[in-house]
mmCIF file of C-alpha atoms in Angstrom:
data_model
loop_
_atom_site.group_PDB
_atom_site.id
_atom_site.type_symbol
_atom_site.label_atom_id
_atom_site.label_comp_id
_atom_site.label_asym_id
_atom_site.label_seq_id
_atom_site.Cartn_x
_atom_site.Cartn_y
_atom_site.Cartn_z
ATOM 1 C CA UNK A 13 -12.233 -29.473 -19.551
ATOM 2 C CA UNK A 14 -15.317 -31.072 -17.642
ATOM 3 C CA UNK A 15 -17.137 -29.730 -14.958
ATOM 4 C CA UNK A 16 -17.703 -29.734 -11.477
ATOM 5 C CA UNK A 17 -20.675 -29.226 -9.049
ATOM 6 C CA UNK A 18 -20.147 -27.993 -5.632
ATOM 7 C CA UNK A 19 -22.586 -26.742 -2.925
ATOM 8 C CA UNK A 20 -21.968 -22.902 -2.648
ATOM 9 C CA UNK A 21 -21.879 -23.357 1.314
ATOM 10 C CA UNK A 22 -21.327 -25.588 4.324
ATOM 11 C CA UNK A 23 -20.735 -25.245 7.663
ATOM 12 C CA UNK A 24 -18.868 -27.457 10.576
ATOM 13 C CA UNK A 25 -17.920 -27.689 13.514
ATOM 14 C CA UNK A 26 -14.269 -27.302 15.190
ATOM 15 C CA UNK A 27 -12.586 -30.347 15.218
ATOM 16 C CA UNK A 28 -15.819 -32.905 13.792
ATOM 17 C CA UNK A 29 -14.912 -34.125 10.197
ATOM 18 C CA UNK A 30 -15.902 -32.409 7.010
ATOM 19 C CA UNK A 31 -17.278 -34.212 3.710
ATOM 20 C CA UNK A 32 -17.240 -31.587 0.946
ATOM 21 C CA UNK A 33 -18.849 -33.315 -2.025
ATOM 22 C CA UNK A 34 -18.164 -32.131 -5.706
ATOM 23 C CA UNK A 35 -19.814 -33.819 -8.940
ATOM 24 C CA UNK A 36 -18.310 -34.427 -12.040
ATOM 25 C CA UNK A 37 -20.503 -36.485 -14.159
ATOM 26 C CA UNK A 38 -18.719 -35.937 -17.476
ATOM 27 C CA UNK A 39 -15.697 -36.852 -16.546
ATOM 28 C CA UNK A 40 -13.451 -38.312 -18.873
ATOM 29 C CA UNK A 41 -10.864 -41.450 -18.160
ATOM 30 C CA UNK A 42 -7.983 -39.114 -18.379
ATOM 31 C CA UNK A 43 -9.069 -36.618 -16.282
ATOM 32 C CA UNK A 44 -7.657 -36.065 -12.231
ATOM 33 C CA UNK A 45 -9.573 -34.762 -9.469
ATOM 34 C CA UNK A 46 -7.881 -31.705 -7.747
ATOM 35 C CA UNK A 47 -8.486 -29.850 -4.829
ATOM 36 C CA UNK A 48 -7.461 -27.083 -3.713
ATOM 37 C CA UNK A 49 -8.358 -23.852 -1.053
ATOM 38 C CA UNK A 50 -8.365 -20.123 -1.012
ATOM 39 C CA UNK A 51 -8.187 -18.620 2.348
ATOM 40 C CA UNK A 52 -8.956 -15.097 2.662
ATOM 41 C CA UNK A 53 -7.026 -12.709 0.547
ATOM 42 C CA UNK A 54 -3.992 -15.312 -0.467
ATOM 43 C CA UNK A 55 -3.596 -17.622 -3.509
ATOM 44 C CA UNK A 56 -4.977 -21.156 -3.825
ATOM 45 C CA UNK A 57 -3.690 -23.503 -2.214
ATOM 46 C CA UNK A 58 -2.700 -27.323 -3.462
ATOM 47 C CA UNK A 59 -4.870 -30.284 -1.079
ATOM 48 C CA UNK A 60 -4.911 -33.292 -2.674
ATOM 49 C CA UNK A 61 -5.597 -35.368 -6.139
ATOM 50 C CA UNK A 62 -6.322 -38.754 -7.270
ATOM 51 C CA UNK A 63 -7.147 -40.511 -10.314
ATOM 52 C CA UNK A 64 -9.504 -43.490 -9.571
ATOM 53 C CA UNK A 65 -7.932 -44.475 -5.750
ATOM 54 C CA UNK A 66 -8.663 -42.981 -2.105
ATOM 55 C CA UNK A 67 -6.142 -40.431 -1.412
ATOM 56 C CA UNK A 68 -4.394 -39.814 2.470
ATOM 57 C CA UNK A 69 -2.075 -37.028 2.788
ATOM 58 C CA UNK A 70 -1.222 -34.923 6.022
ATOM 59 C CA UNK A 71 -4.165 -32.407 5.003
ATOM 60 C CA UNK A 72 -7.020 -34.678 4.053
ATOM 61 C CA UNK A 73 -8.344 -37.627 1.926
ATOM 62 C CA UNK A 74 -9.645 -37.751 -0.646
ATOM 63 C CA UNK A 75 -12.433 -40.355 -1.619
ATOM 64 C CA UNK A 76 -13.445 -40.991 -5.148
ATOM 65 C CA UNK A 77 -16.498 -43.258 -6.409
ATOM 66 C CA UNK A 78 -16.046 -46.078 -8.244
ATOM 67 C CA UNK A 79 -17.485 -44.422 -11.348
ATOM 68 C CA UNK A 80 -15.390 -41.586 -10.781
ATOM 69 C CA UNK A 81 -18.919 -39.071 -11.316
ATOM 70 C CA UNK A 82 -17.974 -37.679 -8.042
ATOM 71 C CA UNK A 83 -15.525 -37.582 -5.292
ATOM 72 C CA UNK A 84 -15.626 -36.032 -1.835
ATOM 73 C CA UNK A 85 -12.725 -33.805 0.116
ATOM 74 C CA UNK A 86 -12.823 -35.098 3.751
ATOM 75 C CA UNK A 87 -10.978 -33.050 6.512
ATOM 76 C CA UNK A 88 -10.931 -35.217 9.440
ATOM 77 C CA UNK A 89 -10.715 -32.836 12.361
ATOM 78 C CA UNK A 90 -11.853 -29.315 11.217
ATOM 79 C CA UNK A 91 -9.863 -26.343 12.993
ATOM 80 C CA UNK A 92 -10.701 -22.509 12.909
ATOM 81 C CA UNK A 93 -7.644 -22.632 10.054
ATOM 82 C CA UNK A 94 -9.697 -24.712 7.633
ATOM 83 C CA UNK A 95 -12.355 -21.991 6.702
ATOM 84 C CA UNK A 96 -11.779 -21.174 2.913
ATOM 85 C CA UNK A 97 -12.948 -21.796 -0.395
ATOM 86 C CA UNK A 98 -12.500 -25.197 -1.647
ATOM 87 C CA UNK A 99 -12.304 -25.735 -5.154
ATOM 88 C CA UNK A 100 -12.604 -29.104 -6.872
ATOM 89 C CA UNK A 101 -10.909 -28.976 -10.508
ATOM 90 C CA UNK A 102 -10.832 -31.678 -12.829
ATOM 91 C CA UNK A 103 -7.716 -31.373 -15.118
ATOM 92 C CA UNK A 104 -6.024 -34.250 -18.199
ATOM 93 C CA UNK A 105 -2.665 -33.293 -17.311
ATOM 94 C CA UNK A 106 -2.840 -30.392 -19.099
ATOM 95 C CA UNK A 107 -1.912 -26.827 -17.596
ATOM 96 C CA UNK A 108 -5.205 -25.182 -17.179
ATOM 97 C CA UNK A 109 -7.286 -25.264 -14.442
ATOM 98 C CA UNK A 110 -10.736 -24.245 -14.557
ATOM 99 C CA UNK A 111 -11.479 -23.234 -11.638
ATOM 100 C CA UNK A 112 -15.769 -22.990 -10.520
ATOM 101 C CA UNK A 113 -16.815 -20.836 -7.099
ATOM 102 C CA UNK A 114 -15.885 -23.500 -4.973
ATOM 103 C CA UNK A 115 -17.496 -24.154 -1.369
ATOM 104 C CA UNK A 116 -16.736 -21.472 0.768
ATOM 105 C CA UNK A 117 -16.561 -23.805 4.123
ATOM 106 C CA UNK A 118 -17.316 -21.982 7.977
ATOM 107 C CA UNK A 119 -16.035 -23.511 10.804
ATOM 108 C CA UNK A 120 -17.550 -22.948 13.890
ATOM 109 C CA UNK A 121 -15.883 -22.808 17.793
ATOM 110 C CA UNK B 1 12.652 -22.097 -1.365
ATOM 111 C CA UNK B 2 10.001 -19.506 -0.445
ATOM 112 C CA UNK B 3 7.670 -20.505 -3.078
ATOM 113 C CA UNK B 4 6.063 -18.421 -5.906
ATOM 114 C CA UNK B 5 6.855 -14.586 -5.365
ATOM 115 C CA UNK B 6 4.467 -11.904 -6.693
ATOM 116 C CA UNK B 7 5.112 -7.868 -7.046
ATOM 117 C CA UNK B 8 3.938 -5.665 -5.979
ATOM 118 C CA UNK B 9 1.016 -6.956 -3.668
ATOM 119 C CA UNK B 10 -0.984 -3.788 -4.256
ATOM 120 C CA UNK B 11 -1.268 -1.706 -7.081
ATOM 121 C CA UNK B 12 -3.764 1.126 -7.305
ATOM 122 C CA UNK B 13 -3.556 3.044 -10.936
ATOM 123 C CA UNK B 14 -5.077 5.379 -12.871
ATOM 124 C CA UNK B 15 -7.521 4.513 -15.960
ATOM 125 C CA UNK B 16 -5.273 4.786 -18.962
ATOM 126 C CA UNK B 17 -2.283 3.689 -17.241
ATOM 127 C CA UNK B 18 0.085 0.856 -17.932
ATOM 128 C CA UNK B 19 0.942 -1.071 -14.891
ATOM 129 C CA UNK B 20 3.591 -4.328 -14.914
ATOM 130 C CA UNK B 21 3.491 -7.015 -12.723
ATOM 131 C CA UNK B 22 6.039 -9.605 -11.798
ATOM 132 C CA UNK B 23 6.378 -13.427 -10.894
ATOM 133 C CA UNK B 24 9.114 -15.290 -9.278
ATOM 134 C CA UNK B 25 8.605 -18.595 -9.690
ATOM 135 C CA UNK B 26 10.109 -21.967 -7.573
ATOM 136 C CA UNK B 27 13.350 -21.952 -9.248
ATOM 137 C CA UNK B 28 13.117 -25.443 -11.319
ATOM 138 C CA UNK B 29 9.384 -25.442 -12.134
ATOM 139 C CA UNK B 30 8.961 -24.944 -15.652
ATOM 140 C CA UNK B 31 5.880 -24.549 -16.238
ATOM 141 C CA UNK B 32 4.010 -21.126 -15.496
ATOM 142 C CA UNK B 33 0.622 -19.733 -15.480
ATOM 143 C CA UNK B 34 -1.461 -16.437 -14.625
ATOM 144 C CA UNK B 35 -4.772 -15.971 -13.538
ATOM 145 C CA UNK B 36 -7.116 -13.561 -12.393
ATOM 146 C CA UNK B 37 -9.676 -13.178 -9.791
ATOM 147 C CA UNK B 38 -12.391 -11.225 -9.423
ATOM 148 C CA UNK B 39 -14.556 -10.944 -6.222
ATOM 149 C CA UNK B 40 -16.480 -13.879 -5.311
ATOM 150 C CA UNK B 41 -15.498 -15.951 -8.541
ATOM 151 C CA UNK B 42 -13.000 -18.775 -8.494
ATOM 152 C CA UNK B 43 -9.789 -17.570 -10.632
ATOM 153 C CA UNK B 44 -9.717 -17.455 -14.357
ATOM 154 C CA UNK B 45 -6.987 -18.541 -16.030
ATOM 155 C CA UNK B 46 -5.272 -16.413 -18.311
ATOM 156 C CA UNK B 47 -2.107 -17.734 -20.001
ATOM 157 C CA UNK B 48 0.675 -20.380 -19.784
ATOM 158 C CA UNK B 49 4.107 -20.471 -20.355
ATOM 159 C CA UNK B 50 6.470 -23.846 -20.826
ATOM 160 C CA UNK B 51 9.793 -22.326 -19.750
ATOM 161 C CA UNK B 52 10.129 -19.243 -22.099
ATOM 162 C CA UNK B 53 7.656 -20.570 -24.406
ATOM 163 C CA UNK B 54 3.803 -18.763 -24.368
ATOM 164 C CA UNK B 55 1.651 -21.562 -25.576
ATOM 165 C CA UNK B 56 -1.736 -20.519 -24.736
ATOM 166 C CA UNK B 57 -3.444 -16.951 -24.655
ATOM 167 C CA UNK B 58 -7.584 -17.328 -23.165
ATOM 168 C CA UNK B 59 -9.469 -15.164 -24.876
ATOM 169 C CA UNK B 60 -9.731 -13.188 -22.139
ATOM 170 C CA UNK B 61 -6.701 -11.489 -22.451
ATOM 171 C CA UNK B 62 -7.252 -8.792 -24.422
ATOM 172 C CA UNK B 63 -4.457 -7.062 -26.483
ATOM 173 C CA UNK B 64 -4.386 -4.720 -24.383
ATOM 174 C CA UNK B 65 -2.693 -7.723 -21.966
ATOM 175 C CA UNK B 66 0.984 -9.133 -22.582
ATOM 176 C CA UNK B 67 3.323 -11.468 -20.798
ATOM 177 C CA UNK B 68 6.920 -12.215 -21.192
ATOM 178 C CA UNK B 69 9.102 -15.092 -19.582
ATOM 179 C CA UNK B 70 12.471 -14.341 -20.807
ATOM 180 C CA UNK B 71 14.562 -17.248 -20.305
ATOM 181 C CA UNK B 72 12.155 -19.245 -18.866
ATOM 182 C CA UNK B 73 12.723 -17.616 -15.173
ATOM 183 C CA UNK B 74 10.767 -14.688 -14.113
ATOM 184 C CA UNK B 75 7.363 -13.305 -15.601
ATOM 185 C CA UNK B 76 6.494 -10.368 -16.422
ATOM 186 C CA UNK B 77 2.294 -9.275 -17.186
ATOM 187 C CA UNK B 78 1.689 -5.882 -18.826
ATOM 188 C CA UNK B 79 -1.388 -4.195 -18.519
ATOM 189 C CA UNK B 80 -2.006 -1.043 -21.047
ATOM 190 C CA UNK B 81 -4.331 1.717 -20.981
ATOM 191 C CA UNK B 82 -5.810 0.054 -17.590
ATOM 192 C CA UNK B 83 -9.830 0.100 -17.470
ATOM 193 C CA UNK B 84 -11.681 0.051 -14.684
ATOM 194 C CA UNK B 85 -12.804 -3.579 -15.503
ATOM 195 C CA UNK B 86 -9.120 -4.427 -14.923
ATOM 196 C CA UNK B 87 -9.346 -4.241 -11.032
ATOM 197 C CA UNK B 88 -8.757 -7.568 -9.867
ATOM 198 C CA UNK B 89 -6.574 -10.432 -8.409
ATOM 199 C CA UNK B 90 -4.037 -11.232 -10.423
ATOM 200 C CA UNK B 91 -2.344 -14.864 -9.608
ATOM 201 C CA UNK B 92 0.770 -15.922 -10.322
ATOM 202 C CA UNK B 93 1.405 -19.687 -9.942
ATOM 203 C CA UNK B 94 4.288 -22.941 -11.293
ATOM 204 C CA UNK B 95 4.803 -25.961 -10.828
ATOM 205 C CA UNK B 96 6.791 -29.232 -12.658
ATOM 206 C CA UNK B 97 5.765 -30.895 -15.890
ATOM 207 C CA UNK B 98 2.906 -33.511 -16.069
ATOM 208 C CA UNK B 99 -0.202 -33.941 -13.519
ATOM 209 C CA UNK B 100 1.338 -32.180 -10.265
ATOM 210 C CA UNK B 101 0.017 -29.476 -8.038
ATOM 211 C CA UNK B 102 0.703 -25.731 -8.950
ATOM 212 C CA UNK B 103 1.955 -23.549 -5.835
ATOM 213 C CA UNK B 104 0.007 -19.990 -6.198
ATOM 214 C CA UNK B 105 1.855 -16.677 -5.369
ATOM 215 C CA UNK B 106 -0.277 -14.637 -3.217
ATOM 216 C CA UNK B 107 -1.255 -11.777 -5.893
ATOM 217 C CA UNK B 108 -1.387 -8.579 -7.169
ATOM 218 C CA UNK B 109 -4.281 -6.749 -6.239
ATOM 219 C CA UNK B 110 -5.197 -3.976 -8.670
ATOM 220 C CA UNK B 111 -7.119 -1.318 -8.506
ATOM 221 C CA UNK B 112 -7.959 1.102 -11.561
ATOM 222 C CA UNK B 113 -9.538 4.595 -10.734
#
């Protein structure tokens, strides 16, 4: 499975959008771009995933670049309830996530 | 459907003990997996089941490690002769055939002393 490249850290503020980038340069044509979160002491938790489109659902978007090398999580009004580890995942289909250490994101009031 | 359901939610052992944990997944997902987490690391995955079928072991499941999906409902993971490098997150988590999310239990937190 390829890999991703996320920034350890970032911060916001309560209810101003979030971009959480994540690079995956060896991605393959097969390959689809998950993300999910980990709030504190629960399981992850599905977001969103695309192929080679921008992504809407109720939770976020999801915007992917046209040479699919990276792709970047955007929650449009951040909330006290969005803090967690976000984990980008690329994955063929296949059953196996590999999971990195994700972006633990802070929202501040 | 209350989603993925994972027992116990604690587990605190002695080294040398075998401990058993157990996953409930959503009822017509046929596909599931466990992983484990250890503190400040994304989870790991550990093995897969298609219904009752085990079709991949990682290498980091030892032998001391086993799990069981009889009839393609429930899992079951074994732990034997527990170490303290056992203590972690275990995750539960299913989900439908081809490229759809997986829903996550919330885990099994162990903790070998």
């Amino acid at each position: 499975d390829a890999k991703t490249t996320q920034p350890n850290s970032m911060e916001s503020n309560e209810e101003e959008p979030v971009h959480l980038p994540c690079n995956h340069s060896t991605i393959s044509g097969t390959d689809y771009i998950h993300w999910y979160r980990q709030l504190p002491s629960q399981g992850p938790e599905y977001v969103i995933h695309g192929l080679t489109s921008n992504v809407n659902n109720r939770m976020a978007s999801l915007a992917i670049a046209e040479d699919r090398k990276s792709s970047t999580l955007i929650l449009h009004r951040a909330t006290l309830r969005d803090a967690a580890v976000y984990y980008c995942i690329l994955t063929s289909g296949t059953y196996k996530y590999i999971f990195g250490t994700g972006t633990r994101l802070k929202v501040l009031a | 459907d209350t989603g993925v359901s994972q027992n116990p939610r604690h587990k605190i052992t002695k080294r040398g003990q075998n401990v058993t944990f157990r996953c409930d997944p959503i009822s017509e997902h046929n596909r599931l997996y466990w992983y484990r987490q250890t503190l400040g690391q994304g989870p790991e995955f550990l093995t897969y089941f298609q219904n009752e079928a085990q079709l991949e072991k990682s290498r980091l499941l030892s032998d001391r490690f086993s799990a069981e999906r009889p009839k393609g409902s429930f899992s079951t993971l074994e732990i034997q002769r527990t170490e303290q490098g056992d203590s972690a997150m275990y995750l539960c988590a299913s989900s439908l055939a081809g490229n759809t999310e997986a829903f996550f239990g919330q885990g099994t937190r162990l903790t070998v002393v």
